[in-house]
């Protein structure tokens, strides 16, 4: 089965966080296959026994990286949906939260984009189910706006969702924290673009 | 240096095409590192000597896959730009050509998305330069439309480009040739969405 089942955010001890930070850095730099447990242990300044006390395997680390990124983004989403704003304000808040949190965790996002297929089937299914929850919630939001007439039917809600998540998932390819444009500005531009396309005629 | 320098389309002998098709299939299925030259040789029904007569290494095959995909898309782009349509019709034609050719070569696109960082630095630089040419041409097209007032300045041309290419580059994650929606329909929806966002107020 899918290994560790503690919810994201449960990895709160300083040691666990140090191990995860080391793993994210090394996976982003050298790939999952190109990183050994020994390298993680050295970077995190811990013993192998210490690592295995917290994580059963390299696969556990990889899943924890995905799980914590997705869980954080799902929590943001639920918080925004619970605020009960109108659909345009909700879509703007969701896009901005997603772009900014991806920028803030760009190494995790890079590992996610490149190494997802290194997970074993059960773990992969668990991660994909979480991601699907996020996509479905976003698509439902667009669909509701289209039904209520606050969004145009310029494109089906599914297609709008693929456009938004395509852009976000590609951020690891080009986003640099020290680049010319802060993530918040880019996020606002994307939200403007999407909301303009969706504006009723 | 970057190995084979023949332009894409030069790989036209049936044997070369059979080798490339076998490599694309295996790389898409098992990854670059997970595929041996022996497996390619068996699938292409050729001898190792035969393969090495045409391709110097597995890296050569990987680069050829990228090069031919990008070159094909650059040729489409140049043909569309040469037609001298107005910016909206040009943007529509470019998006449709890009989405449809990505769908038609989805295994190549999948290898491209996952395995680009397996190329050695010189080959990687060559592939990236080609991709940048495509991005720059598209961005210039949006910018020209914005300057001429046929497109709104809803978002900078760079951001519009990242949105469009983000969506296209993510297609290998979700596009299925036997899915419910033909690529041409999806392409038209994306073009509608982008052109609606860019419509002057």
XYZ file of N, CA and C in Angstrom, chain A:
603
model
N 0.833 -1.216 0.000
C 0.000 0.000 0.000
C 0.863 1.259 0.000
N 0.222 2.382 0.091
C 0.907 3.639 -0.231
C 1.786 4.186 0.878
N 2.347 3.294 1.706
C 3.366 3.725 2.656
C 2.810 4.632 3.738
N 3.598 5.643 4.083
C 3.256 6.531 5.174
C 1.937 7.256 4.914
N 1.071 7.266 5.915
C -0.263 7.828 5.701
C -0.527 9.047 6.582
N 0.501 9.488 7.314
C 0.260 10.688 8.113
C -0.052 11.862 7.204
N -0.972 12.728 7.595
C -1.274 13.880 6.733
C -0.063 14.799 6.603
N 0.004 15.527 5.488
C 1.086 16.492 5.311
C 1.020 17.497 6.446
N 2.181 17.988 6.831
C 2.207 18.900 7.952
C 2.496 18.135 9.230
N 2.310 16.785 9.175
C 2.658 15.966 10.326
C 4.178 15.820 10.416
N 4.869 16.115 9.318
C 6.340 16.008 9.298
C 6.930 17.284 9.867
N 6.710 17.535 11.151
C 7.056 18.853 11.666
C 8.309 18.877 12.525
N 8.891 17.711 12.827
C 10.100 17.774 13.654
C 11.221 18.382 12.818
N 12.120 19.122 13.488
C 13.230 19.750 12.749
C 14.026 18.716 11.955
N 14.220 17.521 12.515
C 15.000 16.493 11.813
C 14.293 16.052 10.538
N 12.999 15.783 10.638
C 12.251 15.384 9.449
C 12.314 16.467 8.382
N 12.142 17.702 8.815
C 12.181 18.792 7.832
C 13.561 18.919 7.180
N 14.603 18.673 7.972
C 15.954 18.750 7.412
C 16.179 17.642 6.389
N 15.680 16.444 6.692
C 15.829 15.318 5.757
C 15.074 15.615 4.459
N 13.852 16.103 4.593
C 13.046 16.386 3.397
C 13.679 17.491 2.555
N 14.185 18.533 3.222
C 14.809 19.633 2.480
C 16.032 19.126 1.706
N 16.813 18.248 2.340
C 17.992 17.683 1.670
C 17.557 16.848 0.463
N 16.517 16.038 0.653
C 16.047 15.165 -0.432
C 15.513 15.999 -1.601
N 14.717 17.016 -1.312
C 14.174 17.880 -2.369
C 15.305 18.502 -3.169
N 16.281 19.046 -2.455
C 17.396 19.707 -3.137
C 18.129 18.725 -4.063
N 18.428 17.538 -3.540
C 19.209 16.569 -4.317
C 18.396 15.979 -5.477
N 17.126 15.678 -5.237
C 16.276 15.147 -6.324
C 16.134 16.194 -7.437
N 15.958 17.458 -7.047
C 15.790 18.521 -8.057
C 17.072 18.685 -8.874
N 18.200 18.512 -8.203
C 19.505 18.738 -8.853
C 19.941 17.536 -9.691
N 19.840 16.336 -9.116
C 20.431 15.140 -9.748
C 19.392 14.100 -10.161
N 18.112 14.360 -9.929
C 17.087 13.362 -10.229
C 16.959 12.348 -9.105
N 15.843 11.618 -9.110
C 15.590 10.610 -8.072
C 16.585 9.468 -8.191
N 16.732 8.940 -9.427
C 17.652 7.812 -9.627
C 19.097 8.217 -9.386
N 19.411 9.479 -9.601
C 20.785 9.951 -9.458
C 21.157 10.352 -8.041
N 20.256 10.141 -7.090
C 20.508 10.513 -5.697
C 20.497 9.260 -4.822
N 21.533 9.105 -4.004
C 21.572 7.942 -3.097
C 21.121 8.366 -1.692
N 20.660 7.363 -0.917
C 20.310 7.625 0.487
C 21.525 8.205 1.213
N 22.717 7.702 0.856
C 23.943 8.192 1.489
C 24.116 9.704 1.289
N 23.829 10.172 0.060
C 23.953 11.624 -0.195
C 22.940 12.432 0.630
N 21.751 11.892 0.766
C 20.721 12.591 1.555
C 21.162 12.684 3.012
N 21.652 11.548 3.504
C 22.117 11.462 4.889
C 23.235 12.476 5.143
N 24.170 12.569 4.205
C 25.288 13.505 4.382
C 24.808 14.955 4.363
N 23.931 15.260 3.400
C 23.455 16.636 3.302
C 22.619 17.045 4.512
N 21.833 16.086 5.030
C 20.975 16.392 6.175
C 21.743 16.300 7.501
N 23.013 15.879 7.434
C 23.843 15.694 8.635
C 23.151 14.829 9.678
N 22.837 13.617 9.243
C 22.152 12.656 10.095
C 22.747 11.279 9.782
N 22.486 10.294 10.630
C 22.944 8.930 10.322
C 21.894 8.225 9.462
N 22.330 7.136 8.786
C 21.370 6.353 8.008
C 20.262 5.816 8.917
N 20.665 5.353 10.107
C 19.667 4.847 11.062
C 18.650 5.930 11.407
N 19.152 7.152 11.535
C 18.257 8.280 11.851
C 17.245 8.497 10.736
N 17.735 8.441 9.491
C 16.813 8.623 8.357
C 15.763 7.515 8.343
N 16.220 6.262 8.508
C 15.276 5.139 8.422
C 14.326 5.095 9.623
N 14.670 5.802 10.688
C 13.728 5.916 11.802
C 12.475 6.683 11.356
N 12.681 7.665 10.485
C 11.551 8.509 10.057
C 10.945 8.070 8.724
N 11.800 7.608 7.795
C 11.325 7.285 6.445
C 11.779 5.880 6.065
N 10.850 5.082 5.562
C 11.162 3.689 5.261
C 12.066 3.510 4.044
N 12.026 4.465 3.116
C 12.756 4.301 1.855
C 12.841 5.636 1.117
N 13.619 5.641 0.039
C 13.699 6.816 -0.830
C 12.310 7.110 -1.425
N 11.570 6.058 -1.731
C 10.203 6.210 -2.248
C 9.318 6.963 -1.244
N 9.497 6.641 0.051
C 8.720 7.339 1.085
C 9.017 8.838 1.041
N 10.291 9.180 0.860
C 10.677 10.589 0.793
C 10.026 11.258 -0.409
N 10.080 10.570 -1.543
C 9.518 11.148 -2.759
C 8.014 11.369 -2.582
N 7.332 10.354 -2.033
C 5.898 10.530 -1.844
C 5.598 11.671 -0.873
N 6.402 11.771 0.196
C 6.169 12.823 1.187
C 6.323 14.212 0.538
N 7.283 14.344 -0.383
C 7.476 15.625 -1.078
C 6.220 15.986 -1.874
N 5.694 15.021 -2.611
C 4.482 15.272 -3.391
C 3.311 15.568 -2.487
N 3.159 14.697 -1.486
C 1.986 14.776 -0.626
C 1.936 16.127 0.077
N 3.080 16.612 0.519
C 3.042 17.865 1.278
C 2.786 19.045 0.342
N 3.306 18.976 -0.894
C 3.029 20.060 -1.855
C 1.536 20.080 -2.201
N 0.997 18.924 -2.544
C -0.409 18.875 -2.932
C -1.319 19.211 -1.760
N -0.999 18.692 -0.583
C -1.858 18.946 0.579
C -1.894 20.425 0.912
N -0.735 21.062 0.813
C -0.674 22.503 1.086
C -1.574 23.247 0.092
N -1.493 22.854 -1.182
C -2.283 23.548 -2.200
C -3.775 23.242 -2.034
N -4.095 22.019 -1.634
C -5.505 21.693 -1.381
C -6.044 22.479 -0.180
N -5.205 22.655 0.840
C -5.640 23.451 2.000
C -5.907 24.900 1.591
N -5.004 25.469 0.768
C -5.224 26.835 0.251
C -6.558 26.901 -0.476
N -6.779 25.906 -1.329
C -7.998 25.884 -2.139
C -9.235 25.847 -1.250
N -9.210 24.978 -0.249
C -10.382 24.843 0.618
C -10.639 26.118 1.413
N -9.573 26.755 1.842
C -9.693 28.023 2.555
C -10.338 29.087 1.644
N -9.910 29.137 0.398
C -10.451 30.135 -0.534
C -11.921 29.837 -0.843
N -12.231 28.568 -1.103
C -13.620 28.207 -1.412
C -14.529 28.523 -0.217
N -14.026 28.303 0.999
C -14.831 28.520 2.203
C -15.129 30.004 2.415
N -14.326 30.882 1.813
C -14.523 32.327 2.007
C -15.790 32.815 1.306
N -16.312 32.030 0.369
C -17.596 32.357 -0.245
C -17.593 33.607 -1.127
N -16.453 33.915 -1.740
C -16.406 35.035 -2.689
C -17.176 34.667 -3.952
N -17.443 35.653 -4.823
C -18.107 35.328 -6.094
C -17.117 34.578 -7.000
N -17.617 33.912 -8.069
C -16.712 33.094 -8.888
C -15.486 33.851 -9.432
N -15.611 35.073 -9.973
C -14.388 35.725 -10.465
C -13.345 35.950 -9.361
N -13.797 36.432 -8.207
C -12.839 36.667 -7.117
C -12.254 35.349 -6.627
N -13.055 34.291 -6.648
C -12.557 32.979 -6.227
C -11.503 32.465 -7.207
N -11.797 32.559 -8.511
C -10.838 32.099 -9.522
C -9.528 32.886 -9.392
N -9.634 34.189 -9.209
C -8.409 34.986 -9.059
C -7.611 34.528 -7.840
N -8.291 34.337 -6.720
C -7.582 33.933 -5.499
C -6.945 32.552 -5.669
N -7.648 31.635 -6.340
C -7.110 30.278 -6.521
C -5.866 30.324 -7.416
N -5.960 31.029 -8.552
C -4.805 31.104 -9.461
C -3.622 31.752 -8.754
N -3.889 32.837 -8.024
C -2.773 33.531 -7.370
C -2.128 32.632 -6.306
N -2.954 31.951 -5.513
C -2.398 31.071 -4.475
C -1.570 29.952 -5.102
N -2.077 29.401 -6.202
C -1.407 28.269 -6.844
C -0.064 28.683 -7.454
N -0.066 29.804 -8.165
C 1.174 30.267 -8.804
C 2.205 30.642 -7.734
N 1.752 31.336 -6.698
C 2.704 31.783 -5.673
C 3.233 30.595 -4.873
N 2.365 29.653 -4.514
C 2.880 28.521 -3.724
C 3.786 27.638 -4.577
N 3.506 27.537 -5.883
C 4.407 26.777 -6.757
C 5.770 27.470 -6.829
N 5.749 28.798 -6.937
C 7.014 29.544 -6.980
C 7.790 29.372 -5.678
N 7.078 29.381 -4.567
C 7.751 29.271 -3.257
C 8.317 27.870 -3.022
N 7.787 26.878 -3.720
C 8.262 25.497 -3.562
C 8.685 24.953 -4.919
N 9.502 25.742 -5.613
C 9.790 25.417 -7.012
C 10.630 24.140 -7.138
N 11.475 23.850 -6.148
C 12.239 22.592 -6.217
C 11.307 21.375 -6.069
N 10.354 21.473 -5.147
C 9.366 20.393 -4.992
C 8.594 20.227 -6.302
N 8.198 21.361 -6.898
C 7.428 21.305 -8.147
C 8.264 20.693 -9.265
N 9.555 20.988 -9.275
C 10.437 20.429 -10.302
C 10.545 18.909 -10.136
N 10.727 18.455 -8.906
C 10.792 17.012 -8.644
C 9.470 16.365 -9.080
N 8.371 17.015 -8.706
C 7.043 16.527 -9.069
C 6.919 16.360 -10.584
N 7.333 17.387 -11.325
C 7.167 17.372 -12.788
C 8.018 16.282 -13.427
N 9.221 16.088 -12.902
C 10.167 15.184 -13.563
C 10.096 13.749 -13.099
N 9.793 13.546 -11.817
C 10.074 12.244 -11.210
C 8.808 11.499 -10.788
N 7.661 12.029 -11.166
C 6.412 11.409 -10.702
C 6.359 9.933 -11.078
N 6.831 9.612 -12.284
C 6.758 8.220 -12.739
C 7.777 7.307 -12.050
N 8.569 7.840 -11.124
C 9.465 6.986 -10.343
C 8.732 6.385 -9.142
N 7.543 6.877 -8.829
C 6.765 6.307 -7.717
C 6.229 4.939 -8.108
N 6.111 4.038 -7.110
C 5.506 2.746 -7.407
C 4.004 2.951 -7.648
N 3.335 1.982 -8.286
C 1.949 2.185 -8.720
C 0.978 2.632 -7.618
N 1.087 2.038 -6.418
C 0.127 2.392 -5.361
C 0.327 3.845 -4.922
N 1.577 4.237 -4.742
C 1.843 5.626 -4.339
C 1.442 6.607 -5.445
N 1.733 6.221 -6.696
C 1.390 7.072 -7.826
C -0.125 7.297 -7.871
N -0.882 6.234 -7.644
C -2.340 6.351 -7.665
C -2.827 7.299 -6.573
N -2.195 7.223 -5.391
C -2.602 8.087 -4.277
C -2.338 9.560 -4.612
N -1.159 9.838 -5.176
C -0.803 11.214 -5.523
C -1.724 11.740 -6.633
N -1.971 10.889 -7.618
C -2.830 11.312 -8.735
C -4.255 11.605 -8.257
N -4.728 10.843 -7.290
C -6.088 11.071 -6.777
C -6.187 12.450 -6.121
N -5.150 12.831 -5.378
C -5.136 14.149 -4.738
C -5.127 15.258 -5.795
N -4.299 15.042 -6.817
C -4.202 16.064 -7.859
C -5.537 16.196 -8.590
N -6.169 15.032 -8.811
C -7.462 15.065 -9.487
C -8.488 15.837 -8.655
N -8.420 15.692 -7.323
C -9.342 16.450 -6.456
C -9.200 17.943 -6.719
N -7.956 18.392 -6.829
C -7.696 19.813 -7.063
C -8.262 20.241 -8.426
N -7.965 19.463 -9.443
C -8.442 19.789 -10.797
C -9.963 19.829 -10.846
N -10.588 18.840 -10.220
C -12.053 18.760 -10.234
C -12.667 19.972 -9.537
N -12.085 20.360 -8.415
C -12.619 21.513 -7.688
C -12.519 22.769 -8.549
N -11.405 22.919 -9.253
C -11.232 24.102 -10.099
C -12.220 24.064 -11.270
N -12.322 22.920 -11.906
C -13.249 22.791 -13.039
C -14.691 23.069 -12.596
N -15.065 22.561 -11.423
C -16.432 22.792 -10.925
C -16.696 24.281 -10.703
N -15.678 24.969 -10.244
C -15.785 26.409 -10.007
C -16.049 27.152 -11.324
N -15.319 26.783 -12.368
C -15.525 27.413 -13.680
C -16.920 27.065 -14.208
N -17.284 25.808 -14.058
C -18.580 25.341 -14.557
C -19.731 26.063 -13.865
N -19.598 26.244 -12.560
C -20.648 26.936 -11.808
C -20.799 28.372 -12.316
N -19.655 29.046 -12.532
C -19.698 30.413 -13.051
C -20.347 30.463 -14.432
N -20.056 29.467 -15.252
C -20.657 29.440 -16.599
C -22.161 29.195 -16.499
N -22.553 28.329 -15.583
C -23.989 28.040 -15.403
C -24.714 29.287 -14.915
N -24.071 30.014 -14.006
C -24.712 31.206 -13.436
C -24.607 32.405 -14.369
N -23.863 32.273 -15.455
C -23.746 33.366 -16.413
C -22.724 34.429 -16.038
N -21.968 34.222 -14.956
C -20.914 35.197 -14.636
C -19.641 34.919 -15.442
N -19.530 33.717 -16.013
C -18.437 33.394 -16.937
C -19.037 33.044 -18.295
N -18.329 33.409 -19.364
C -18.788 33.026 -20.701
C -18.439 31.559 -20.968
N -19.070 31.007 -21.986
C -18.765 29.619 -22.367
C -17.744 29.604 -23.513
N -16.775 30.499 -23.444
C -15.742 30.625 -24.484
C -15.030 29.298 -24.749
N -14.854 28.506 -23.694
C -14.248 27.165 -23.813
C -14.830 26.333 -22.679
N -14.929 25.014 -22.862
C -15.438 24.166 -21.779
C -14.570 24.296 -20.524
N -15.194 24.108 -19.379
C -14.482 24.247 -18.097
C -13.264 23.321 -18.037
N -13.375 22.129 -18.619
C -12.232 21.197 -18.652
C -11.031 21.802 -19.367
N -11.301 22.452 -20.480
C -10.218 23.044 -21.271
C -9.591 24.222 -20.523
N -10.421 25.038 -19.887
C -9.893 26.152 -19.090
C -8.973 25.604 -17.996
N -9.388 24.510 -17.378
C -8.594 23.889 -16.313
C -7.249 23.396 -16.857
N -7.259 22.765 -18.023
C -6.007 22.278 -18.615
C -5.065 23.433 -18.951
N -5.631 24.569 -19.380
C -4.804 25.735 -19.699
C -4.128 26.259 -18.428
N -4.906 26.407 -17.365
C -4.357 26.967 -16.120
C -3.317 26.022 -15.505
N -3.638 24.747 -15.402
C -2.702 23.820 -14.766
C -1.504 23.522 -15.652
N -1.687 23.581 -16.964
C -0.548 23.433 -17.862
C 0.486 24.501 -17.556
N 0.014 25.747 -17.462
C 0.929 26.851 -17.192
C 1.627 26.652 -15.842
N 0.857 26.312 -14.812
C 1.436 26.153 -13.472
C 2.444 25.002 -13.445
N 2.089 23.871 -14.047
C 2.974 22.699 -13.995
C 4.271 22.896 -14.770
N 4.261 23.850 -15.694
C 5.480 24.128 -16.461
C 6.385 25.154 -15.781
N 5.921 25.737 -14.684
C 6.737 26.775 -14.031
C 8.166 26.331 -13.697
N 8.378 25.078 -13.245
C 9.757 24.682 -12.924
C 10.723 24.828 -14.101
N 10.208 24.831 -15.321
C 11.069 24.981 -16.496
C 11.639 26.383 -16.644
N 10.900 27.388 -16.191
C 11.344 28.755 -16.485
C 11.358 29.688 -15.279
N 10.616 29.373 -14.195
C 10.560 30.309 -13.077
C 11.874 30.317 -12.299
N 12.396 31.504 -12.021
C 13.584 31.650 -11.177
C 13.264 32.657 -10.080
N 13.542 32.286 -8.829
C 13.225 33.170 -7.697
C 13.917 34.529 -7.858
N 15.088 34.534 -8.527
C 15.809 35.800 -8.694
C 15.568 36.399 -10.089
N 14.497 35.944 -10.762
C 14.169 36.466 -12.087
C 13.638 37.892 -12.023
N 13.360 38.488 -13.174
C 12.988 39.902 -13.225
C 11.593 40.190 -12.660
N 10.730 39.170 -12.615
C 9.336 39.438 -12.248
C 8.931 38.620 -11.025
N 8.424 39.275 -9.960
C 8.013 38.485 -8.803
C 6.824 37.573 -9.156
N 6.730 36.441 -8.476
C 5.666 35.474 -8.756
C 4.292 36.117 -8.604
N 4.145 37.048 -7.656
C 2.831 37.660 -7.422
C 2.392 38.464 -8.650
N 3.346 39.083 -9.333
C 3.001 39.872 -10.518
C 2.599 38.931 -11.664
N 3.384 37.876 -11.857
C 3.045 36.891 -12.877
C 1.670 36.282 -12.581
N 1.420 35.953 -11.316
C 0.128 35.366 -10.917
C -1.029 36.296 -11.289
N -0.856 37.593 -11.042
C -1.915 38.557 -11.341
C -2.147 38.639 -12.854
N -1.082 38.564 -13.628
C -1.217 38.622 -15.092
C -1.995 37.413 -15.622
N -1.675 36.240 -15.088
C -2.380 35.032 -15.520
C -3.857 35.129 -15.134
N -4.129 35.576 -13.906
C -5.524 35.717 -13.466
C -6.259 36.722 -14.361
N -5.622 37.848 -14.687
C -6.239 38.835 -15.587
C -6.592 38.194 -16.929
N -5.640 37.432 -17.460
C -5.820 36.818 -18.770
C -7.012 35.848 -18.749
N -7.036 34.987 -17.751
C -8.087 33.963 -17.657
C -9.448 34.620 -17.423
N -9.505 35.600 -16.518
C -10.795 36.237 -16.217
C -11.295 37.076 -17.392
N -10.385 37.647 -18.155
C -10.807 38.403 -19.340
C -11.406 37.461 -20.381
N -10.771 36.319 -20.583
C -11.322 35.341 -21.539
C -12.707 34.869 -21.094
N -12.901 34.783 -19.777
C -14.167 34.237 -19.237
C -15.259 35.296 -19.051
N -14.931 36.562 -19.315
C -15.910 37.633 -19.081
C -17.108 37.450 -20.021
N -18.319 37.578 -19.483
C -19.485 37.412 -20.364
C -19.489 38.497 -21.437
N -19.926 38.139 -22.641
C -19.976 39.117 -23.750
C -20.980 40.223 -23.433
